[in-house]
Amino acid sequence: MKLLRALIPLALFAAVAVFLAMGLGLNPSEVPSPLIGKPAPAFALPQLVDGTVTGTSTSSNTTTNTSTSTSTSTGQPLSREDLLGKVWMLNVWASWCAPCREEHPLVVDIAQRKLVPVYGLNYKDAPAAATQWLRQLGNPYTGVLVDADGRVGIDFGVYGVPETFIIDRQGIVRFKHVGPLNAGVVRDKIEPLLRTLNAPG
Amino acid sequence: MIPELGHFALWLAVGVTLVLGVLPLVGAQRGRTDLMLLARPATSVLMGLVLLAFGCLIASFVRNDFSVLNVASNSNSALPLMYRIAASWGSHEGSLILWLLMQAGWAWAVANFSRNLPLPMLARTLAVMGLLTLSFLLFVLLSSNPFDRILPVPLDGQDLNPQLQDPGMIFHPPMLYMGYVGFSVAFAFAVAALIGGNLDAQWARWMRPWTTVAWAFLTFGIALGSWWAYYELGWGGWWFWDAVENASFMPWLVGTALIHSLAVSEKRGSFKSWTVLLAISAYSLSLLGTFLVRSGVITSVHSFASDPARGLFILVMLGITVGAALTLYAWRASSVGLGARFEMLSRETMLLTNNVLLVVATAAVMLGTLYPLILDALGLGKISVGAPYFDAVFVPIMAVLVFFMGIGPLSRWKRDEMPALSRRLRWAAGVTVISALLSAWVGGKLTIMSILGLLMAFWITASVAADLWERIKPIKGMAGMQAPWWQRLRQLPRAGVGMMLAHLGVALFCFGVTMVGTYDVEKDVAMGPGDSTTVSGYTFTYLGAKPANGPNYEALRGHLTVVRDGKPIAEMFPEKRIYRVQRNPMTEAAIYTRVRGDLYVQLGEVIEGETWLVRIWVKPFVSWIWFGCLVMGLGGILAITDRRYRAKAGATATEGAGAMSGVSAAR
Amino acid sequence: MHPADRTFHRWALTLLAAWVLLMAPALAPALAREAAPASADPVLENRVMRLSSELRCLVCQNETIAASHADLAVDLRNQVREMLREGQSEADVTRYMTERYGDFILYRPPVKSTTVVLWYGPAVLLVAGLGGLWWILRRRNRLAADQFDDDEPVAAPDGSVRADDLQGPR
């Protein structure tokens, strides 16, 4: 009996050690999104309309519309309701964001492969700088929503740029990735999800 | 050459710790004096080698040897000399060398300042310390070598994190590690006693001074960290319940329980196995803290660059060290004797109540710190546990502890009587309530928390005063035959005075915390040159900002004058700095410290042109927080200089050997 | 009461009174009148800061949004201010934040089924600990006297035994 009681400290320590070991495989600073499985927040934002700059330097589809090179945000406002009925990806980016540069080729690739329509959320950025950035690096976006004051970003729970969301036909948020996309995430998480969401019925 | 020398010294040290860890242990089991006698010289050699390695690391920093990766990552040629030296322990790898230095240093100290310890006990203790040192040596050599080279050699280094370029940061880690590693002495003593089966009151007496010194250093180290956070981080607070702060606080709480439990074990020979468990726990919590800081398992302002591979290594070390000790405990603890008998109302009970409260407090802090991790590991979501939780949970437990802290020193050993005890306490209780209410009324704000805090501070003070009186007052019927009170005051044993001083330190701490928590005033104000504002009766006038560059940074220095009742009080120079290499903007708050409180000014952002957002705080009695901690630690150090811990000239190991069989009856 | 006790009490009370009076000027500033602050509504600002100090900055993650200089922290502070100014309650603000960022943003963890152990654990441990101590001590005292060690006080290494090592009530 006394031996059993004397083993309690060891047992408690073992329990703590198990949790610590499990902790080594976790990322404590990653914040899961409470929006998964819930409707995307409502928004109605102006779009950034500039000449369409597609692809890379080898693309022959480059058409630069110089009359709008010092563009302001123009074009029709786009709202959440406009995007119902299709599966779409929201990519939060900004020209002042270094990791966004890293992931951009991947986003361009996704758009070129026509995996899913990609809409950009230009987060707390200046339209001129944003336009310039897209011109330099390529514009994969079906539309660029301008979130000048970051309100919509907050509604989406954005805390670090870049972030990427996938929203389904009913307007429910299905997936969120914080930080730059990488090939592994696209292949292992996004593509399978898109297949599921795009399946008929 | 020098880094390689240091590296080589560490490998040699591995060999020495293997010898130290094994042979004396075998010798103690088999009664082989020749093997046991190896322990002392082995610790000296170990000390020399680790000192050499440490010296090589410092030399690399001082010489700006950027071919050493650690130097290139943490230093810079423009960094002032004292920070170059401190940078040697500013990184994960370097701080481990500091840890090793402490580990070897404490072992050397035990070897050379324990003349009256019986040889088998000394041999076992040093062997255990050798094994602990071995585990850290392997950790350094196999995963965190500070002597790694980098090629091609960079032209200059990446500079030390600007927040660490600060006097507080020079002393905080050494003090802290002195404490953490000092608890390994208690750990080793406990394990040695479990192995040898000789847990007795003499063992407790040997352990006490070592444990108290380690505790005192840990107290200083934590206080320094808190003070640094206050003046460097610029948000005006002094404790954030951040995971790493908690990691240092948990061993401190258990260490405090340990030094009180040792009193019971030493005086009455009781609850020795509980004391052993506390001794094992204190160092285990130090190791846990090291794990939390370095593994990346918990986000913290303080963590070193996290690396799960290193985290795994420390976890394995933790598992083996603590697992072995607790297994030994389970095996041996049940055969330990009961010690002397004592009644329900006695000082022993008071001290054990202190222990229960401190251990519950530690458990609460650990629960809060690890809970996010536990929930995440179980897939139950991610939460944060911060100051609101800890304040809500910790303060009530402390309040109960402080209540008993007032009673304990005034209670008698073995058996006390309620009427006598309450008579001794009656005066203290009355004074406490009156003073607390009076102070709260004078201050002008009556809140539950402020009254509680004041009650706590005054209760301890009144109890200390009553205790002092009990010790020096004339005894009835002996007037004429007793020395006068001032002479009895001088003759008070240092252990007793140390205790009173340490408890008084707690009272000062409580007072500071309560005052600053209740009467702290903050004001954010937009100020252009010539603008004034008044906070708590102090008028601050902003005179503008000028460039003021430092050795490795560019700064904009603001200038404010402070006037009160027409009299100039201070000139304050808050700065906004950009360190040239790392290019983060840093804010240096301007603090004017006085006994009655601090004035704290910080430059926020530029609003436009020459107008800044200026944050001004008036913090009454805030420095009493750290002054109280200083007094606490000094009390502990005073206590161990007591005559009873110094061996009589001529006392040898044989007297200690006689004590091995039980309690010595010498009178 | 012993006459010496009375003298001591008199001295101590005098010193105490003197100390409290000395402290009064230091505390009195709390009573002094403040000049008008820069912010339009100090009461609102107070509420904003208090609420913000319980919300975690997700960018730095080791600061509150009250203390953090990060852009997101400033934005969220403004959001809090706006909501409070509109008359929404503190619970509304908390709900707004958790809808977007989850419970992670709260430094005061909500009381849920998953946090019951967290919030009530310490109290349970306290009661269990003190109760357990009581029970152990009572059981210990019921043991026969011969189970205990001798009652000799332990001598110091220098051979002395001190008065305060003695046992029992005076």
PDB file of N, CA and C in Angstrom, chain B residues 243-322:
ATOM      1  N   ALA B 243       4.956  31.775 -20.019  1.00  0.00           N
ATOM      2  CA  ALA B 243       5.348  30.392 -19.731  1.00  0.00           C
ATOM      3  C   ALA B 243       6.744  30.294 -19.142  1.00  0.00           C
ATOM      4  N   VAL B 244       7.659  31.111 -19.616  1.00  0.00           N
ATOM      5  CA  VAL B 244       9.019  30.979 -19.115  1.00  0.00           C
ATOM      6  C   VAL B 244       9.178  31.625 -17.752  1.00  0.00           C
ATOM      7  N   GLU B 245       8.437  32.684 -17.477  1.00  0.00           N
ATOM      8  CA  GLU B 245       8.441  33.217 -16.118  1.00  0.00           C
ATOM      9  C   GLU B 245       7.929  32.149 -15.170  1.00  0.00           C
ATOM     10  N   ASN B 246       6.836  31.477 -15.576  1.00  0.00           N
ATOM     11  CA  ASN B 246       6.289  30.425 -14.733  1.00  0.00           C
ATOM     12  C   ASN B 246       7.281  29.290 -14.546  1.00  0.00           C
ATOM     13  N   ALA B 247       8.037  29.009 -15.622  1.00  0.00           N
ATOM     14  CA  ALA B 247       9.017  27.929 -15.549  1.00  0.00           C
ATOM     15  C   ALA B 247      10.079  28.224 -14.494  1.00  0.00           C
ATOM     16  N   SER B 248      10.387  29.493 -14.258  1.00  0.00           N
ATOM     17  CA  SER B 248      11.359  29.814 -13.207  1.00  0.00           C
ATOM     18  C   SER B 248      10.677  29.911 -11.856  1.00  0.00           C
ATOM     19  N   PHE B 249       9.387  30.214 -11.855  1.00  0.00           N
ATOM     20  CA  PHE B 249       8.679  30.427 -10.607  1.00  0.00           C
ATOM     21  C   PHE B 249       8.345  29.107  -9.909  1.00  0.00           C
ATOM     22  N   MET B 250       8.066  28.069 -10.712  1.00  0.00           N
ATOM     23  CA  MET B 250       7.700  26.796 -10.102  1.00  0.00           C
ATOM     24  C   MET B 250       8.823  26.208  -9.244  1.00  0.00           C
ATOM     25  N   PRO B 251      10.074  26.145  -9.752  1.00  0.00           N
ATOM     26  CA  PRO B 251      11.126  25.660  -8.838  1.00  0.00           C
ATOM     27  C   PRO B 251      11.275  26.554  -7.614  1.00  0.00           C
ATOM     28  N   TRP B 252      11.019  27.842  -7.756  1.00  0.00           N
ATOM     29  CA  TRP B 252      11.156  28.728  -6.612  1.00  0.00           C
ATOM     30  C   TRP B 252      10.128  28.390  -5.548  1.00  0.00           C
ATOM     31  N   LEU B 253       8.881  28.135  -5.976  1.00  0.00           N
ATOM     32  CA  LEU B 253       7.820  27.818  -5.020  1.00  0.00           C
ATOM     33  C   LEU B 253       8.146  26.525  -4.291  1.00  0.00           C
ATOM     34  N   VAL B 254       8.564  25.514  -5.046  1.00  0.00           N
ATOM     35  CA  VAL B 254       8.900  24.248  -4.414  1.00  0.00           C
ATOM     36  C   VAL B 254      10.148  24.406  -3.554  1.00  0.00           C
ATOM     37  N   GLY B 255      11.101  25.212  -4.005  1.00  0.00           N
ATOM     38  CA  GLY B 255      12.299  25.462  -3.210  1.00  0.00           C
ATOM     39  C   GLY B 255      11.963  26.112  -1.878  1.00  0.00           C
ATOM     40  N   THR B 256      11.012  27.035  -1.908  1.00  0.00           N
ATOM     41  CA  THR B 256      10.574  27.665  -0.657  1.00  0.00           C
ATOM     42  C   THR B 256       9.948  26.617   0.255  1.00  0.00           C
ATOM     43  N   ALA B 257       9.118  25.740  -0.329  1.00  0.00           N
ATOM     44  CA  ALA B 257       8.541  24.671   0.479  1.00  0.00           C
ATOM     45  C   ALA B 257       9.652  23.803   1.067  1.00  0.00           C
ATOM     46  N   LEU B 258      10.663  23.557   0.239  1.00  0.00           N
ATOM     47  CA  LEU B 258      11.759  22.688   0.684  1.00  0.00           C
ATOM     48  C   LEU B 258      12.513  23.268   1.869  1.00  0.00           C
ATOM     49  N   ILE B 259      12.850  24.563   1.819  1.00  0.00           N
ATOM     50  CA  ILE B 259      13.622  25.099   2.937  1.00  0.00           C
ATOM     51  C   ILE B 259      12.792  25.105   4.222  1.00  0.00           C
ATOM     52  N   HIS B 260      11.470  25.155   4.093  1.00  0.00           N
ATOM     53  CA  HIS B 260      10.646  25.093   5.292  1.00  0.00           C
ATOM     54  C   HIS B 260      10.490  23.656   5.776  1.00  0.00           C
ATOM     55  N   SER B 261      10.396  22.738   4.806  1.00  0.00           N
ATOM     56  CA  SER B 261      10.271  21.342   5.188  1.00  0.00           C
ATOM     57  C   SER B 261      11.551  20.850   5.851  1.00  0.00           C
ATOM     58  N   LEU B 262      12.669  21.363   5.383  1.00  0.00           N
ATOM     59  CA  LEU B 262      13.945  20.986   5.991  1.00  0.00           C
ATOM     60  C   LEU B 262      13.991  21.396   7.455  1.00  0.00           C
ATOM     61  N   ALA B 263      13.312  22.488   7.780  1.00  0.00           N
ATOM     62  CA  ALA B 263      13.291  22.910   9.181  1.00  0.00           C
ATOM     63  C   ALA B 263      12.651  21.833  10.044  1.00  0.00           C
ATOM     64  N   VAL B 264      11.545  21.266   9.523  1.00  0.00           N
ATOM     65  CA  VAL B 264      10.863  20.216  10.295  1.00  0.00           C
ATOM     66  C   VAL B 264      11.738  18.966  10.366  1.00  0.00           C
ATOM     67  N   SER B 265      12.324  18.613   9.245  1.00  0.00           N
ATOM     68  CA  SER B 265      13.134  17.392   9.225  1.00  0.00           C
ATOM     69  C   SER B 265      14.378  17.534  10.079  1.00  0.00           C
ATOM     70  N   GLU B 266      14.924  18.731  10.088  1.00  0.00           N
ATOM     71  CA  GLU B 266      16.147  18.930  10.858  1.00  0.00           C
ATOM     72  C   GLU B 266      15.851  18.949  12.345  1.00  0.00           C
ATOM     73  N   LYS B 267      14.801  19.681  12.716  1.00  0.00           N
ATOM     74  CA  LYS B 267      14.519  19.877  14.133  1.00  0.00           C
ATOM     75  C   LYS B 267      13.970  18.617  14.773  1.00  0.00           C
ATOM     76  N   ARG B 268      13.048  17.961  14.071  1.00  0.00           N
ATOM     77  CA  ARG B 268      12.304  16.875  14.692  1.00  0.00           C
ATOM     78  C   ARG B 268      12.494  15.551  13.975  1.00  0.00           C
ATOM     79  N   GLY B 269      13.241  15.559  12.871  1.00  0.00           N
ATOM     80  CA  GLY B 269      13.444  14.313  12.156  1.00  0.00           C
ATOM     81  C   GLY B 269      12.181  13.787  11.500  1.00  0.00           C
ATOM     82  N   SER B 270      11.186  14.644  11.322  1.00  0.00           N
ATOM     83  CA  SER B 270       9.912  14.156  10.782  1.00  0.00           C
ATOM     84  C   SER B 270       9.760  14.510   9.307  1.00  0.00           C
ATOM     85  N   PHE B 271       8.908  13.752   8.649  1.00  0.00           N
ATOM     86  CA  PHE B 271       8.558  14.025   7.257  1.00  0.00           C
ATOM     87  C   PHE B 271       9.776  14.094   6.343  1.00  0.00           C
ATOM     88  N   LYS B 272      10.717  13.208   6.607  1.00  0.00           N
ATOM     89  CA  LYS B 272      11.923  13.204   5.798  1.00  0.00           C
ATOM     90  C   LYS B 272      11.631  12.764   4.370  1.00  0.00           C
ATOM     91  N   SER B 273      10.771  11.782   4.196  1.00  0.00           N
ATOM     92  CA  SER B 273      10.544  11.332   2.826  1.00  0.00           C
ATOM     93  C   SER B 273       9.824  12.408   2.028  1.00  0.00           C
ATOM     94  N   TRP B 274       8.995  13.202   2.701  1.00  0.00           N
ATOM     95  CA  TRP B 274       8.373  14.334   2.015  1.00  0.00           C
ATOM     96  C   TRP B 274       9.444  15.336   1.589  1.00  0.00           C
ATOM     97  N   THR B 275      10.395  15.589   2.458  1.00  0.00           N
ATOM     98  CA  THR B 275      11.481  16.507   2.135  1.00  0.00           C
ATOM     99  C   THR B 275      12.282  15.989   0.947  1.00  0.00           C
ATOM    100  N   VAL B 276      12.533  14.701   0.939  1.00  0.00           N
ATOM    101  CA  VAL B 276      13.256  14.108  -0.187  1.00  0.00           C
ATOM    102  C   VAL B 276      12.489  14.338  -1.478  1.00  0.00           C
ATOM    103  N   LEU B 277      11.176  14.125  -1.430  1.00  0.00           N
ATOM    104  CA  LEU B 277      10.358  14.311  -2.622  1.00  0.00           C
ATOM    105  C   LEU B 277      10.437  15.755  -3.099  1.00  0.00           C
ATOM    106  N   LEU B 278      10.391  16.703  -2.174  1.00  0.00           N
ATOM    107  CA  LEU B 278      10.506  18.114  -2.554  1.00  0.00           C
ATOM    108  C   LEU B 278      11.860  18.404  -3.167  1.00  0.00           C
ATOM    109  N   ALA B 279      12.904  17.810  -2.587  1.00  0.00           N
ATOM    110  CA  ALA B 279      14.246  18.061  -3.124  1.00  0.00           C
ATOM    111  C   ALA B 279      14.358  17.534  -4.552  1.00  0.00           C
ATOM    112  N   ILE B 280      13.780  16.353  -4.788  1.00  0.00           N
ATOM    113  CA  ILE B 280      13.783  15.823  -6.147  1.00  0.00           C
ATOM    114  C   ILE B 280      12.972  16.733  -7.062  1.00  0.00           C
ATOM    115  N   SER B 281      11.821  17.200  -6.580  1.00  0.00           N
ATOM    116  CA  SER B 281      10.932  18.015  -7.408  1.00  0.00           C
ATOM    117  C   SER B 281      11.544  19.349  -7.782  1.00  0.00           C
ATOM    118  N   ALA B 282      12.273  19.968  -6.871  1.00  0.00           N
ATOM    119  CA  ALA B 282      12.799  21.301  -7.160  1.00  0.00           C
ATOM    120  C   ALA B 282      13.705  21.267  -8.388  1.00  0.00           C
ATOM    121  N   TYR B 283      14.653  20.345  -8.389  1.00  0.00           N
ATOM    122  CA  TYR B 283      15.544  20.270  -9.542  1.00  0.00           C
ATOM    123  C   TYR B 283      14.796  19.785 -10.774  1.00  0.00           C
ATOM    124  N   SER B 284      13.838  18.868 -10.596  1.00  0.00           N
ATOM    125  CA  SER B 284      13.045  18.398 -11.733  1.00  0.00           C
ATOM    126  C   SER B 284      12.330  19.550 -12.398  1.00  0.00           C
ATOM    127  N   LEU B 285      11.818  20.470 -11.594  1.00  0.00           N
ATOM    128  CA  LEU B 285      11.140  21.629 -12.166  1.00  0.00           C
ATOM    129  C   LEU B 285      12.133  22.551 -12.870  1.00  0.00           C
ATOM    130  N   SER B 286      13.374  22.613 -12.362  1.00  0.00           N
ATOM    131  CA  SER B 286      14.389  23.376 -13.088  1.00  0.00           C
ATOM    132  C   SER B 286      14.598  22.764 -14.470  1.00  0.00           C
ATOM    133  N   LEU B 287      14.678  21.438 -14.508  1.00  0.00           N
ATOM    134  CA  LEU B 287      14.858  20.768 -15.798  1.00  0.00           C
ATOM    135  C   LEU B 287      13.637  20.969 -16.693  1.00  0.00           C
ATOM    136  N   LEU B 288      12.458  20.899 -16.085  1.00  0.00           N
ATOM    137  CA  LEU B 288      11.242  21.124 -16.872  1.00  0.00           C
ATOM    138  C   LEU B 288      11.269  22.519 -17.473  1.00  0.00           C
ATOM    139  N   GLY B 289      11.701  23.481 -16.693  1.00  0.00           N
ATOM    140  CA  GLY B 289      11.781  24.849 -17.178  1.00  0.00           C
ATOM    141  C   GLY B 289      12.729  24.955 -18.359  1.00  0.00           C
ATOM    142  N   THR B 290      13.874  24.300 -18.236  1.00  0.00           N
ATOM    143  CA  THR B 290      14.833  24.292 -19.343  1.00  0.00           C
ATOM    144  C   THR B 290      14.203  23.692 -20.583  1.00  0.00           C
ATOM    145  N   PHE B 291      13.450  22.622 -20.400  1.00  0.00           N
ATOM    146  CA  PHE B 291      12.784  21.997 -21.528  1.00  0.00           C
ATOM    147  C   PHE B 291      11.792  22.951 -22.183  1.00  0.00           C
ATOM    148  N   LEU B 292      10.966  23.594 -21.379  1.00  0.00           N
ATOM    149  CA  LEU B 292       9.934  24.463 -21.928  1.00  0.00           C
ATOM    150  C   LEU B 292      10.535  25.605 -22.733  1.00  0.00           C
ATOM    151  N   VAL B 293      11.682  26.138 -22.262  1.00  0.00           N
ATOM    152  CA  VAL B 293      12.274  27.281 -22.945  1.00  0.00           C
ATOM    153  C   VAL B 293      12.910  26.896 -24.262  1.00  0.00           C
ATOM    154  N   ARG B 294      13.425  25.681 -24.336  1.00  0.00           N
ATOM    155  CA  ARG B 294      14.267  25.346 -25.484  1.00  0.00           C
ATOM    156  C   ARG B 294      13.616  24.421 -26.499  1.00  0.00           C
ATOM    157  N   SER B 295      12.430  23.930 -26.211  1.00  0.00           N
ATOM    158  CA  SER B 295      11.882  22.906 -27.100  1.00  0.00           C
ATOM    159  C   SER B 295      10.880  23.472 -28.077  1.00  0.00           C
ATOM    160  N   GLY B 296      10.385  24.686 -27.847  1.00  0.00           N
ATOM    161  CA  GLY B 296       9.377  25.224 -28.746  1.00  0.00           C
ATOM    162  C   GLY B 296       7.991  24.687 -28.479  1.00  0.00           C
ATOM    163  N   VAL B 297       7.808  23.999 -27.391  1.00  0.00           N
ATOM    164  CA  VAL B 297       6.529  23.389 -27.084  1.00  0.00           C
ATOM    165  C   VAL B 297       5.511  24.445 -26.633  1.00  0.00           C
ATOM    166  N   ILE B 298       6.007  25.535 -26.115  1.00  0.00           N
ATOM    167  CA  ILE B 298       5.124  26.603 -25.643  1.00  0.00           C
ATOM    168  C   ILE B 298       5.675  27.918 -26.156  1.00  0.00           C
ATOM    169  N   THR B 299       4.793  28.750 -26.731  1.00  0.00           N
ATOM    170  CA  THR B 299       5.296  30.036 -27.225  1.00  0.00           C
ATOM    171  C   THR B 299       5.555  30.942 -26.053  1.00  0.00           C
ATOM    172  N   SER B 300       6.631  31.673 -26.167  1.00  0.00           N
ATOM    173  CA  SER B 300       6.938  32.574 -25.084  1.00  0.00           C
ATOM    174  C   SER B 300       7.827  33.673 -25.611  1.00  0.00           C
ATOM    175  N   VAL B 301       7.743  34.819 -24.975  1.00  0.00           N
ATOM    176  CA  VAL B 301       8.586  35.938 -25.358  1.00  0.00           C
ATOM    177  C   VAL B 301      10.049  35.580 -25.174  1.00  0.00           C
ATOM    178  N   HIS B 302      10.274  34.591 -24.355  1.00  0.00           N
ATOM    179  CA  HIS B 302      11.597  34.345 -23.836  1.00  0.00           C
ATOM    180  C   HIS B 302      12.294  33.175 -24.500  1.00  0.00           C
ATOM    181  N   SER B 303      11.557  32.359 -25.275  1.00  0.00           N
ATOM    182  CA  SER B 303      12.194  31.108 -25.688  1.00  0.00           C
ATOM    183  C   SER B 303      13.354  31.366 -26.619  1.00  0.00           C
ATOM    184  N   PHE B 304      14.337  30.538 -26.473  1.00  0.00           N
ATOM    185  CA  PHE B 304      15.421  30.487 -27.441  1.00  0.00           C
ATOM    186  C   PHE B 304      14.846  29.927 -28.736  1.00  0.00           C
ATOM    187  N   ALA B 305      15.582  30.050 -29.815  1.00  0.00           N
ATOM    188  CA  ALA B 305      15.118  29.469 -31.073  1.00  0.00           C
ATOM    189  C   ALA B 305      14.781  28.022 -30.824  1.00  0.00           C
ATOM    190  N   SER B 306      13.558  27.657 -31.143  1.00  0.00           N
ATOM    191  CA  SER B 306      13.097  26.350 -30.688  1.00  0.00           C
ATOM    192  C   SER B 306      13.454  25.280 -31.695  1.00  0.00           C
ATOM    193  N   ASP B 307      13.705  24.134 -31.206  1.00  0.00           N
ATOM    194  CA  ASP B 307      14.146  23.047 -32.058  1.00  0.00           C
ATOM    195  C   ASP B 307      13.625  21.768 -31.452  1.00  0.00           C
ATOM    196  N   PRO B 308      12.649  21.127 -32.080  1.00  0.00           N
ATOM    197  CA  PRO B 308      12.073  19.919 -31.480  1.00  0.00           C
ATOM    198  C   PRO B 308      13.091  18.814 -31.257  1.00  0.00           C
ATOM    199  N   ALA B 309      14.135  18.772 -32.079  1.00  0.00           N
ATOM    200  CA  ALA B 309      15.143  17.720 -31.865  1.00  0.00           C
ATOM    201  C   ALA B 309      15.840  17.924 -30.536  1.00  0.00           C
ATOM    202  N   ARG B 310      16.201  19.174 -30.244  1.00  0.00           N
ATOM    203  CA  ARG B 310      16.806  19.458 -28.943  1.00  0.00           C
ATOM    204  C   ARG B 310      15.803  19.198 -27.841  1.00  0.00           C
ATOM    205  N   GLY B 311      14.552  19.563 -28.141  1.00  0.00           N
ATOM    206  CA  GLY B 311      13.510  19.353 -27.144  1.00  0.00           C
ATOM    207  C   GLY B 311      13.428  17.888 -26.773  1.00  0.00           C
ATOM    208  N   LEU B 312      13.538  17.021 -27.773  1.00  0.00           N
ATOM    209  CA  LEU B 312      13.474  15.584 -27.509  1.00  0.00           C
ATOM    210  C   LEU B 312      14.631  15.142 -26.626  1.00  0.00           C
ATOM    211  N   PHE B 313      15.804  15.686 -26.909  1.00  0.00           N
ATOM    212  CA  PHE B 313      16.991  15.328 -26.117  1.00  0.00           C
ATOM    213  C   PHE B 313      16.760  15.679 -24.653  1.00  0.00           C
ATOM    214  N   ILE B 314      16.310  16.918 -24.406  1.00  0.00           N
ATOM    215  CA  ILE B 314      16.098  17.326 -23.013  1.00  0.00           C
ATOM    216  C   ILE B 314      14.996  16.502 -22.382  1.00  0.00           C
ATOM    217  N   LEU B 315      13.976  16.167 -23.177  1.00  0.00           N
ATOM    218  CA  LEU B 315      12.888  15.377 -22.611  1.00  0.00           C
ATOM    219  C   LEU B 315      13.407  14.016 -22.158  1.00  0.00           C
ATOM    220  N   VAL B 316      14.269  13.428 -22.980  1.00  0.00           N
ATOM    221  CA  VAL B 316      14.871  12.141 -22.599  1.00  0.00           C
ATOM    222  C   VAL B 316      15.707  12.305 -21.331  1.00  0.00           C
ATOM    223  N   MET B 317      16.502  13.388 -21.271  1.00  0.00           N
ATOM    224  CA  MET B 317      17.296  13.666 -20.061  1.00  0.00           C
ATOM    225  C   MET B 317      16.387  13.792 -18.854  1.00  0.00           C
ATOM    226  N   LEU B 318      15.300  14.549 -19.049  1.00  0.00           N
ATOM    227  CA  LEU B 318      14.339  14.771 -17.976  1.00  0.00           C
ATOM    228  C   LEU B 318      13.764  13.436 -17.531  1.00  0.00           C
ATOM    229  N   GLY B 319      13.385  12.624 -18.545  1.00  0.00           N
ATOM    230  CA  GLY B 319      12.781  11.337 -18.241  1.00  0.00           C
ATOM    231  C   GLY B 319      13.704  10.446 -17.433  1.00  0.00           C
ATOM    232  N   ILE B 320      14.949  10.363 -17.867  1.00  0.00           N
ATOM    233  CA  ILE B 320      15.886   9.482 -17.170  1.00  0.00           C
ATOM    234  C   ILE B 320      16.193  10.012 -15.778  1.00  0.00           C
ATOM    235  N   THR B 321      16.539  11.291 -15.692  1.00  0.00           N
ATOM    236  CA  THR B 321      16.935  11.866 -14.404  1.00  0.00           C
ATOM    237  C   THR B 321      15.806  11.781 -13.389  1.00  0.00           C
ATOM    238  N   VAL B 322      14.646  12.320 -13.769  1.00  0.00           N
ATOM    239  CA  VAL B 322      13.550  12.390 -12.809  1.00  0.00           C
ATOM    240  C   VAL B 322      12.945  11.005 -12.599  1.00  0.00           C
TER     241      VAL B 322
END
